[in-house]
Short mmCIF file of C-alpha atoms and ligand atoms in Angstrom, two decimals:
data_model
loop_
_atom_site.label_atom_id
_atom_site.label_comp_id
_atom_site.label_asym_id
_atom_site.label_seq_id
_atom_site.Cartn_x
_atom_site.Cartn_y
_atom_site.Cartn_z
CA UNK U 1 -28.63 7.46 0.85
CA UNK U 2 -29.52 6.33 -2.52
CA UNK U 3 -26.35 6.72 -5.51
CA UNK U 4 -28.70 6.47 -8.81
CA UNK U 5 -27.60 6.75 -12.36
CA UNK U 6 -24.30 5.49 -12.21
CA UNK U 7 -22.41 3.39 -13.96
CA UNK U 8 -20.63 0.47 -10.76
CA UNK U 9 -17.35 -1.11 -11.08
CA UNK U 10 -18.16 -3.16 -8.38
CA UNK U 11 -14.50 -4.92 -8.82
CA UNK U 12 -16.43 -8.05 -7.98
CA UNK U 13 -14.83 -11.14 -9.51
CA UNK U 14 -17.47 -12.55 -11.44
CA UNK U 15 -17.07 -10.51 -14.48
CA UNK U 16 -15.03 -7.77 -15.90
CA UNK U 17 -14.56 -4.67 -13.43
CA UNK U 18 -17.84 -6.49 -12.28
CA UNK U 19 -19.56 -3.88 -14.50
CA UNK U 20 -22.88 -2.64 -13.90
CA UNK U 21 -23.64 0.29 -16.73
CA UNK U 22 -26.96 1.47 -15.19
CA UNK U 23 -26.53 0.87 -11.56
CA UNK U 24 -27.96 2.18 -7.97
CA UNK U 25 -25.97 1.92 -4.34
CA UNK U 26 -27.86 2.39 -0.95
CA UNK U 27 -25.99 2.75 1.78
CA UNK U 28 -27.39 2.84 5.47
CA UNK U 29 -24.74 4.39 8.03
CA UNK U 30 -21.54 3.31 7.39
CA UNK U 31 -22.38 0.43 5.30
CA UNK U 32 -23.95 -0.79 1.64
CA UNK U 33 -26.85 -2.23 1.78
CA UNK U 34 -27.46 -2.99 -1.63
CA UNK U 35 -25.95 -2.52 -4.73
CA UNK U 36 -27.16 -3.51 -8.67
CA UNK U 37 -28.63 -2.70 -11.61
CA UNK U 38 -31.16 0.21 -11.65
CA UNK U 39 -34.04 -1.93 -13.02
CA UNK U 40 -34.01 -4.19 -9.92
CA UNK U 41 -33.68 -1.54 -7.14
CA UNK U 42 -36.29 -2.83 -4.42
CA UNK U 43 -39.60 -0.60 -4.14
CA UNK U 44 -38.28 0.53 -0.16
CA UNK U 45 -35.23 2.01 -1.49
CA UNK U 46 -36.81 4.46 -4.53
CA UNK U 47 -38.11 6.40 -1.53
CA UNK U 48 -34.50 7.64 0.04
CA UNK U 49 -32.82 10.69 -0.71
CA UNK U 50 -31.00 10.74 -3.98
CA UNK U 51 -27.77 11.73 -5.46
CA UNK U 52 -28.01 11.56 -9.10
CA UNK U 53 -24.12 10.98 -10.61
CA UNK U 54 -25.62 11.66 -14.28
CA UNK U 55 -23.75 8.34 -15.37
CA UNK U 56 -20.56 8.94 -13.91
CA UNK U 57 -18.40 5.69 -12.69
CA UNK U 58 -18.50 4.51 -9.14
CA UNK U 59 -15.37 2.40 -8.18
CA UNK U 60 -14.49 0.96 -4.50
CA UNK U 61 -12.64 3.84 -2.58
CA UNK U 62 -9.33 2.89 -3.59
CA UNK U 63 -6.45 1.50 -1.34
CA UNK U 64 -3.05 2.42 -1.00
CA UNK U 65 -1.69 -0.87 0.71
CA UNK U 66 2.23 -0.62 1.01
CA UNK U 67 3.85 3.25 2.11
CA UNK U 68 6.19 4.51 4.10
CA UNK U 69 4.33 7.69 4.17
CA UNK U 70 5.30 8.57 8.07
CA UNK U 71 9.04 9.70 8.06
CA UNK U 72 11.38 12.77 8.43
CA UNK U 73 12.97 14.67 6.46
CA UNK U 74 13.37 14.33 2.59
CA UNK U 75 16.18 13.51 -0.37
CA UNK U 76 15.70 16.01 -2.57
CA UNK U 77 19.26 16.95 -2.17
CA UNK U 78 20.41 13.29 -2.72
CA UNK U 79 18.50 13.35 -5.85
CA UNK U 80 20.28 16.39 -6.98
CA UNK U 81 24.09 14.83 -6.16
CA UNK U 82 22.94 11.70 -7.92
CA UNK U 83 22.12 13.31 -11.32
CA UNK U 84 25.13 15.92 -10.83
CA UNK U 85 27.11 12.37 -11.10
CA UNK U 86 27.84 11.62 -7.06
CA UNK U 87 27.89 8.00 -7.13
CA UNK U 88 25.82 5.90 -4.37
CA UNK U 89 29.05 5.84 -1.58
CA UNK U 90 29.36 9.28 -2.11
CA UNK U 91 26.30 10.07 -1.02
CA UNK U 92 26.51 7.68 1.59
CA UNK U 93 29.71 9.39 2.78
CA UNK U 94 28.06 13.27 2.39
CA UNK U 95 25.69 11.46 4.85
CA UNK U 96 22.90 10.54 2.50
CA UNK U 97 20.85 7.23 1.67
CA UNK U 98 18.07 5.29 4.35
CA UNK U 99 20.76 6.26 7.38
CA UNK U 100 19.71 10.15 6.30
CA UNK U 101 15.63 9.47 6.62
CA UNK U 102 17.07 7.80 9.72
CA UNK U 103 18.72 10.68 11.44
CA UNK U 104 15.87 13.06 10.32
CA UNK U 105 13.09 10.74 12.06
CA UNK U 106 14.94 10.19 14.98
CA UNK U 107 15.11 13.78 15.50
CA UNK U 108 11.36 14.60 14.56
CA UNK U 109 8.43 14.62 17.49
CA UNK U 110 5.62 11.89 17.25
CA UNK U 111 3.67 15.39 16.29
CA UNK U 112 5.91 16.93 13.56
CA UNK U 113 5.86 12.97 12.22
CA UNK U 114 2.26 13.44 11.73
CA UNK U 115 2.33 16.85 10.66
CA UNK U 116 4.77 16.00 8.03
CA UNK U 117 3.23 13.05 6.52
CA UNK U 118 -0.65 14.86 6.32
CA UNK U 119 0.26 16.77 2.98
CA UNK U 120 1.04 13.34 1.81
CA UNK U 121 -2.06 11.77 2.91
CA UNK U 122 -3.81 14.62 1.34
CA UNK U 123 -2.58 14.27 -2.07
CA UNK U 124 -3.82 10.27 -1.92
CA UNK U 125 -7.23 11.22 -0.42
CA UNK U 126 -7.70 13.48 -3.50
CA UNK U 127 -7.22 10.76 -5.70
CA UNK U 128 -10.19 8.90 -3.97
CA UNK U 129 -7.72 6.73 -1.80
CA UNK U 130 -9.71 6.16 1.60
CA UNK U 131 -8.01 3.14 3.50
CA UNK U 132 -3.53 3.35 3.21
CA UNK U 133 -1.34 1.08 4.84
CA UNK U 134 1.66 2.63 6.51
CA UNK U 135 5.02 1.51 8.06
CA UNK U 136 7.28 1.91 10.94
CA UNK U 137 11.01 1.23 9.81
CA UNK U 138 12.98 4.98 10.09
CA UNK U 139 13.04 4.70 13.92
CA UNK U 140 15.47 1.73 14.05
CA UNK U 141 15.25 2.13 18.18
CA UNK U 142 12.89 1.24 20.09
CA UNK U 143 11.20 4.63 20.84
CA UNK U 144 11.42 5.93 17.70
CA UNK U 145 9.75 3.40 16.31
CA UNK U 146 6.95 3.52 18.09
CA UNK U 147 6.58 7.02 17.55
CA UNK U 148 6.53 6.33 13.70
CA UNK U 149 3.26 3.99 14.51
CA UNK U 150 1.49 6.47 16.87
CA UNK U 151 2.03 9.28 14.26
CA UNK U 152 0.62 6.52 11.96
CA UNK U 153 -2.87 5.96 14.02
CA UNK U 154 -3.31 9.71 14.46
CA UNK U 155 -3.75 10.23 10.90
CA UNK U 156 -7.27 8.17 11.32
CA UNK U 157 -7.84 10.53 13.79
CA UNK U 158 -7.68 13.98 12.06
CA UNK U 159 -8.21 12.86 8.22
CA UNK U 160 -11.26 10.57 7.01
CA UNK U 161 -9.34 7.92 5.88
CA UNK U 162 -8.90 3.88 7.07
CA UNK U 163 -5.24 3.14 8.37
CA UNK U 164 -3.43 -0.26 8.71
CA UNK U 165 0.03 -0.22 10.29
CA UNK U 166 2.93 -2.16 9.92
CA UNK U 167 5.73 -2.86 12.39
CA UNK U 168 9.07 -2.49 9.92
CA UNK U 169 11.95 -3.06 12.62
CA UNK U 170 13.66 -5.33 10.24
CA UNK U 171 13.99 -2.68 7.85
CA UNK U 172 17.92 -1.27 7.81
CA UNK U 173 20.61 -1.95 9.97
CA UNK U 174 20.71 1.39 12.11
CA UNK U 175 25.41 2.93 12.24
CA UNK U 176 25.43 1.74 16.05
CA UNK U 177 24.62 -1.81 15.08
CA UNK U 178 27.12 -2.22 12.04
CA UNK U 179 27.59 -5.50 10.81
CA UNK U 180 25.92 -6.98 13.63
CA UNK U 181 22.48 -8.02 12.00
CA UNK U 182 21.61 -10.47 14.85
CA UNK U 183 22.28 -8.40 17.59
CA UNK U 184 20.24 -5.82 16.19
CA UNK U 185 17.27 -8.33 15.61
CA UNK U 186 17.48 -9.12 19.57
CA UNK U 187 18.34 -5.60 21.26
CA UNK U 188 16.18 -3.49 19.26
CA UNK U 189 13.81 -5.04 16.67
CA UNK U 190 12.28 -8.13 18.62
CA UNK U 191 11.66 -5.66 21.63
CA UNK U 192 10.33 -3.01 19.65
CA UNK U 193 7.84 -5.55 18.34
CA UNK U 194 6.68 -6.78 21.77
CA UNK U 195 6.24 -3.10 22.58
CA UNK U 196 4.48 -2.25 19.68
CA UNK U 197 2.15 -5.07 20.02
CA UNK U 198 1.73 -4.47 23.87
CA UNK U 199 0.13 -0.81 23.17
CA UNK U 200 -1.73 -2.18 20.25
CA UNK U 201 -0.04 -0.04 17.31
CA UNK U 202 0.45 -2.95 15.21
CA UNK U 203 -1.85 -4.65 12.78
CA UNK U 204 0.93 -6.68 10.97
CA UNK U 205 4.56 -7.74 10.67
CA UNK U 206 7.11 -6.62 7.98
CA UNK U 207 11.06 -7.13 6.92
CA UNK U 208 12.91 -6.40 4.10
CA UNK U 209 15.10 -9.41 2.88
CA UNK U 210 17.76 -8.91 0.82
CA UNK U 211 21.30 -8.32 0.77
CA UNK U 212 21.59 -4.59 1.76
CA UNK U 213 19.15 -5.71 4.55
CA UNK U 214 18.28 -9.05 6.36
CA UNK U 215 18.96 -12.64 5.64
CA UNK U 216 16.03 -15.36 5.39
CA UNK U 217 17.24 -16.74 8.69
CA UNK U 218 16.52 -13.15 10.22
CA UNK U 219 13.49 -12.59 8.98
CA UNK U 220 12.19 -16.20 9.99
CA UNK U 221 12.91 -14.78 13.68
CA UNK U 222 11.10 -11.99 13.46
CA UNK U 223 7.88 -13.72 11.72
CA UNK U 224 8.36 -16.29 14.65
CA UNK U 225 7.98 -13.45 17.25
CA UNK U 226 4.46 -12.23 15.36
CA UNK U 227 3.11 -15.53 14.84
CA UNK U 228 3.50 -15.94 18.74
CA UNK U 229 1.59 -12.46 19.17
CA UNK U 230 -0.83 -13.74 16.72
CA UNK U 231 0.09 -10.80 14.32
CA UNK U 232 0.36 -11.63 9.95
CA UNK U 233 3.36 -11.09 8.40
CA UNK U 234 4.59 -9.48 4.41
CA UNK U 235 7.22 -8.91 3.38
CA UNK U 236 10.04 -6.70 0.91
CA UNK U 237 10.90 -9.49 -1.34
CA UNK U 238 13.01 -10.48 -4.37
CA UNK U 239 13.19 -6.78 -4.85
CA UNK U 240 17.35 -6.54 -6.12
CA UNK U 241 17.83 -10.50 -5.99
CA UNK U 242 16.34 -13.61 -5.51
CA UNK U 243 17.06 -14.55 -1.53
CA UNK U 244 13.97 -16.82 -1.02
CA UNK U 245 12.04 -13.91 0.39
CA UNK U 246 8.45 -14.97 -1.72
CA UNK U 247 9.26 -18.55 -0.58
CA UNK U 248 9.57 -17.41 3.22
CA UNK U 249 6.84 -15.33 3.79
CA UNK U 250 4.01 -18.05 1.99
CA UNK U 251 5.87 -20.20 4.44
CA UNK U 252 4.42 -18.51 7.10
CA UNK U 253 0.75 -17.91 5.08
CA UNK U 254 1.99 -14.12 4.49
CA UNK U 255 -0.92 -11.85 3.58
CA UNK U 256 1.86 -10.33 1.30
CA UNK U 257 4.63 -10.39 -0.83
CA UNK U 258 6.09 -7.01 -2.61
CA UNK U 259 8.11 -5.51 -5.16
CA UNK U 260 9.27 -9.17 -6.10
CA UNK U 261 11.29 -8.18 -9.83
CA UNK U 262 13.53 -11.03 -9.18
CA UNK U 263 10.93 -13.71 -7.95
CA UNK U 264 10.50 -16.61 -10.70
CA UNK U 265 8.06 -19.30 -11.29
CA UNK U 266 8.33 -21.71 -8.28
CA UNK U 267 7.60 -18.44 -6.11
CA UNK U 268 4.55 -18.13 -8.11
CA UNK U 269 3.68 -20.97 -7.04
CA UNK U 270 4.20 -21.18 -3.37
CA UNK U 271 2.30 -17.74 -3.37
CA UNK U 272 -0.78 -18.73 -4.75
CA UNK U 273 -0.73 -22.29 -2.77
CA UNK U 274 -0.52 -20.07 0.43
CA UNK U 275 -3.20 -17.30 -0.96
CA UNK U 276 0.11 -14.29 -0.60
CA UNK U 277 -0.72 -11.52 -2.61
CA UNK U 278 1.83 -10.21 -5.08
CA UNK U 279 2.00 -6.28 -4.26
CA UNK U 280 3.42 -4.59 -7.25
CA UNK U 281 5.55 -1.56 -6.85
CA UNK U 282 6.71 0.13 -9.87
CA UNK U 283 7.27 3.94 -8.01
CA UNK U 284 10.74 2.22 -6.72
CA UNK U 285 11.53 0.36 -9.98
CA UNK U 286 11.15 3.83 -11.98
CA UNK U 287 12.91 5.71 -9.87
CA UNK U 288 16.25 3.26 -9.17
CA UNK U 289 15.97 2.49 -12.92
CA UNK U 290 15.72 -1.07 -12.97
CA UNK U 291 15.35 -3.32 -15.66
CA UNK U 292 14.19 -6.61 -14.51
CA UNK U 293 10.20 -6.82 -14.25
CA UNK U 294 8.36 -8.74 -11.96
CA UNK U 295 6.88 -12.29 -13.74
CA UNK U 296 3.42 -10.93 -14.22
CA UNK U 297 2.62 -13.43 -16.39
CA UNK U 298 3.43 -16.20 -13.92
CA UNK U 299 1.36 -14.11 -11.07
CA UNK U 300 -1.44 -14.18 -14.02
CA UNK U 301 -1.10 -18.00 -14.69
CA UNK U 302 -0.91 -19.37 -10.97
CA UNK U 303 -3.79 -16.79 -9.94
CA UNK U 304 -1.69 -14.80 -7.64
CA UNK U 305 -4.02 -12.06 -6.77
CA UNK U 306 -1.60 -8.43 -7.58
CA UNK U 307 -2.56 -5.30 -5.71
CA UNK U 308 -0.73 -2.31 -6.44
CA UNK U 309 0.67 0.77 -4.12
CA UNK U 310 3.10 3.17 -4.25
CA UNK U 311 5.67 2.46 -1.75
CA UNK U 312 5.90 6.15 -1.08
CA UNK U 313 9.27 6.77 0.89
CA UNK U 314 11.58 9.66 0.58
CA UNK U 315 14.15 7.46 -1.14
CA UNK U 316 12.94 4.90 -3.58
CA UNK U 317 9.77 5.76 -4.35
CA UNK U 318 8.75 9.73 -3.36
CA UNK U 319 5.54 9.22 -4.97
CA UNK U 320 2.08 10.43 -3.33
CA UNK U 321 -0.04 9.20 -6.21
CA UNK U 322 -2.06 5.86 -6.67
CA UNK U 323 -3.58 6.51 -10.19
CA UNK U 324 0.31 7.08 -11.52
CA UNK U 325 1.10 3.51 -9.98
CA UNK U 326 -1.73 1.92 -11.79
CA UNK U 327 -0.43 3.82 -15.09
CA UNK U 328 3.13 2.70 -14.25
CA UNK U 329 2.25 -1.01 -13.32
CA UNK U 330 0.18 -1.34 -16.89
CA UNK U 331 2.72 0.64 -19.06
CA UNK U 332 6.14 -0.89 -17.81
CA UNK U 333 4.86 -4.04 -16.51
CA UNK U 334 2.30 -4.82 -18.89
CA UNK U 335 -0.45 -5.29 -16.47
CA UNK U 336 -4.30 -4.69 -18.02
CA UNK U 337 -6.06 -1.78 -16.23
CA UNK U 338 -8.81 -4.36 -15.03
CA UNK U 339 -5.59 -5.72 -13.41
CA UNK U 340 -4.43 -2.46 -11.96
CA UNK U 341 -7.92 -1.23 -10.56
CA UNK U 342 -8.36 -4.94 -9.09
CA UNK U 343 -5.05 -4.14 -7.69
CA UNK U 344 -5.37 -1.08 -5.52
CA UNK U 345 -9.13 -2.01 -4.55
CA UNK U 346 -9.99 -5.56 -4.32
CA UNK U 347 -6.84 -7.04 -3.86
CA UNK U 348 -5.42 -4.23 -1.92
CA UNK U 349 -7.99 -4.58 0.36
CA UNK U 350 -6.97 -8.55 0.97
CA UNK U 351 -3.11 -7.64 1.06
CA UNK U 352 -4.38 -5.87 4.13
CA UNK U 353 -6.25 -8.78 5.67
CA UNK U 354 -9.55 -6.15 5.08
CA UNK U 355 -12.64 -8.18 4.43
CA UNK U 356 -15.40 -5.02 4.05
CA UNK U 357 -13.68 -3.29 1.85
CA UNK U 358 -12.29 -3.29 -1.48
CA UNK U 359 -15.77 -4.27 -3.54
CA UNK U 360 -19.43 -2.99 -3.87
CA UNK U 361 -21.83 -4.77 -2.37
CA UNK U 362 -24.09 -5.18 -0.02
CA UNK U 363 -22.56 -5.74 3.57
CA UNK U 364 -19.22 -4.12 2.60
CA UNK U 365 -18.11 -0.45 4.15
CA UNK U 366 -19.56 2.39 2.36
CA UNK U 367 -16.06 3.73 0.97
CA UNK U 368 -16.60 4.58 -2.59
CA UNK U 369 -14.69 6.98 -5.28
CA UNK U 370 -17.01 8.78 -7.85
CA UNK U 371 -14.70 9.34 -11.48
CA UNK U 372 -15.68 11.88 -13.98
CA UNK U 373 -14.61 9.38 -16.67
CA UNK U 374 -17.01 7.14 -19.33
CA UNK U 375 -15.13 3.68 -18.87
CA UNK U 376 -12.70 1.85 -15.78
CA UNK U 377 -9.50 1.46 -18.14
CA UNK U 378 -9.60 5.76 -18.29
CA UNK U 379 -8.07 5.57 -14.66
CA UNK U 380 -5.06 3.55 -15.55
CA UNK U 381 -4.83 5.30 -19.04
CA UNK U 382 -3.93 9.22 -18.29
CA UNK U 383 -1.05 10.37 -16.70
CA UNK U 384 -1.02 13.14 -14.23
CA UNK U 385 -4.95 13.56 -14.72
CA UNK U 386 -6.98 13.15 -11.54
CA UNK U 387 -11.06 12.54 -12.48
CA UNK U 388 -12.03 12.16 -9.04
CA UNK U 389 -15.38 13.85 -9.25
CA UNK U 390 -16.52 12.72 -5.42
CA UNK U 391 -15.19 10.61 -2.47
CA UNK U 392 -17.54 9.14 0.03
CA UNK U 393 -15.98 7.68 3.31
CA UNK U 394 -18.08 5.23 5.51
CA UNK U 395 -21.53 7.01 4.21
CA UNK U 396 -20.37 10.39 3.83
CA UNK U 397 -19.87 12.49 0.95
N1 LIG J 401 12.83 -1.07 -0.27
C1 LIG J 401 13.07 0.12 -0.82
O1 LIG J 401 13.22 0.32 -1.98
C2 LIG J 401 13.03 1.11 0.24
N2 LIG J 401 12.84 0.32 1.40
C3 LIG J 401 12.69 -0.92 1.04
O2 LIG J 401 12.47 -1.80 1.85
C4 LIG J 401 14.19 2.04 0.34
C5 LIG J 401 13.92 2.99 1.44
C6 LIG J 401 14.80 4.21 1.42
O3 LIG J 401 15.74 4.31 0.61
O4 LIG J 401 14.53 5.09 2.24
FE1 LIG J 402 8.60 -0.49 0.79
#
């Protein structure tokens, strides 16, 4: 299939957006096999069947690369108590917070899972999003959480979209296990892992250090287990304090680090030295109100490549749409829309250890978003507007 009179954001490095204004795209299957300016389209390729786009911009299908999108239940109700003035133990003691998402997975099938996370999916696919990563980490046992991950695989099964999961047992201390972290790590998440891993439902490794959650020390045992099962690791850090999260997880070459508001300089560092991606999250930062932004500029400086996602979870971050994160990450964190589309294609694609994806060009998957918009920065600059003029997954329209 030729793609003729368009006008490519390639997201290729080499210039800005890696902007081609009168562009062409072949692809061949499930792949593109070439992609440039009009004028140098090869004779064997003006033959194919065209799709004229009358100018509109072609961008890399984009990538969602950090959710909790599989879970049960909801907080609206929470939200309610919180702005009627309930403060966070009282909603804790009315039975609300992470232990209520909890309770409602545990007591969801593998198939209501699935069923309940589709309208989600749907609302990113309409936004052109056509690979999203997706976490276990609401089980807290060991069959729950592998129901959370087979849930997750399905949805590549009945919706035309790329999925990467993410084993989360180091997520939140389940009641039975109260203050007994390690035991917890041994009995329930370590197995879990092994299990997970054993029927192939995991493509990476994840934890959430901080204080409400797991200690450095805790973590570094669970990224031990992966590395043995040859898995990568990323990892919630720096999000409410600075615990050496960053630090850890380039320690052990992380593909990612995310939310990261309290990381400073020296975890700059140690991030780009071990090629970590920053993954920006501002869904959760809205919505708990915080007020200390991640160091951008020292991500910018060190050449941290950023990707951005919206963490969507029923408590943080209950947000189902990509082209609001990019809006969020440029308006409160002062990121430039290059940045932001970079951020939930190219880089996404590399916080999720996917090589074909991401970019145009020749060689790469066929996943491509067509935007009824005149220039790249449009997508980062209206809010609640979706342009999304055509999708195309692996070839197909
Ligand atoms: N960081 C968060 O903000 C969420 N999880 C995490 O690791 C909170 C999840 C929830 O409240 O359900
Ligand atoms: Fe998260």
């Amino acid at each position: 299939m030729l793609l003729r009179n368009a006008t490519l954001a390639t997201m290729t490095p080499d210039r800005p957006y890696g902007l081609i204004p009168d562009g062409a795209v072949v692809t061949e299957g499930e792949r593109i096999v070439w992609a440039g300016a009009a004028a140098d389209l090869p004779e064997r390729y003006r033959t194919e069947e065209a799709l004229d786009l009358g100018g509109r911009l072609v961008t890399p299908g984009l990538i969602d690369c950090h959710t909790h999108i599989v879970h049960g239940g909801d907080r609206a109700r929470e939200f309610e108590m919180r702005l009627e003035g309930a403060s966070y133990e009282e909603v804790a003691r009315a039975g609300g917070g992470i232990v209520s998402t909890v309770r409602a997975t545990r007591a969801a099938s593998e198939e209501a899972l699935l069923a309940s996370a589709l309208p989600r999916i749907d609302a990113l696919i309409a936004e052109g999003v056509t690979g999203i990563e997706v976490k276990s980490g609401y089980g807290l046992d060991v069959e729950t959480e592998l129901a959370m991950l087979r849930a997750a695989r399905r949805i590549a099964q009945v919706r035309p979209v790329r999925v990467r999961t993410s084993f989360l047992g180091a997520h939140a201390l389940p009641p039975e296990f109260a203050d007994r972290h390690d035991a917890y790590i041994d009995e329930v998440c370590l197995p879990a892992l092994e299990a997970a891993h054993a029927e192939g439902l995991a493509d990476a490794v994840d934890g959430f250090c901080e204080g409400i959650a797991f200690t450095p020390d805790q973590i570094a045992r669970v990224f031990d287990r992966a590395r043995g099962l040859g898995l990568s690791v990323k990892l919630h850090a720096e999000q409410l304090s600075n615990l050496g999260g960053a630090r850890l997880a380039a320690s052990y070459g992380a593909l990612s680090a995310d939310h990261l508001e309290y990381a400073d300089e020296g975890d700059a560092a140690a991030m780009a030295e071990a090629g970590t991606v920053a993954v920006i999250l501002p869904g959760a930062f809205y919505t708990l109100r915080e007020t200390r932004v991640p160091p951008i500029a020292a991500f910018r400086a060190h050449g941290v490549p950023m990707a951005v996602a919206t963490d969507c979870n029923p408590g943080s971050s209950p947000m189902t749409s990509l082209l609001l994160a990019m809006n969020m990450s440029a308006t409160l964190f002062r990121m430039t829309p290059e940045e932001c589309l970079a951020g939930v294609t190219r880089n996404a694609a590399r916080a999720l250890g996917m090589q074909d994806a991401g970019t145009i060009r020749a060689g790469q998957r066929a996943d491509l978003a067509v935007w009824d918009v005149e220039s790249p920065a449009e997508l980062t600059y209206r809010i609640g507007f979706n342009p999304l003029w055509k999708r195309i997954f692996g070839g197909r329209p």
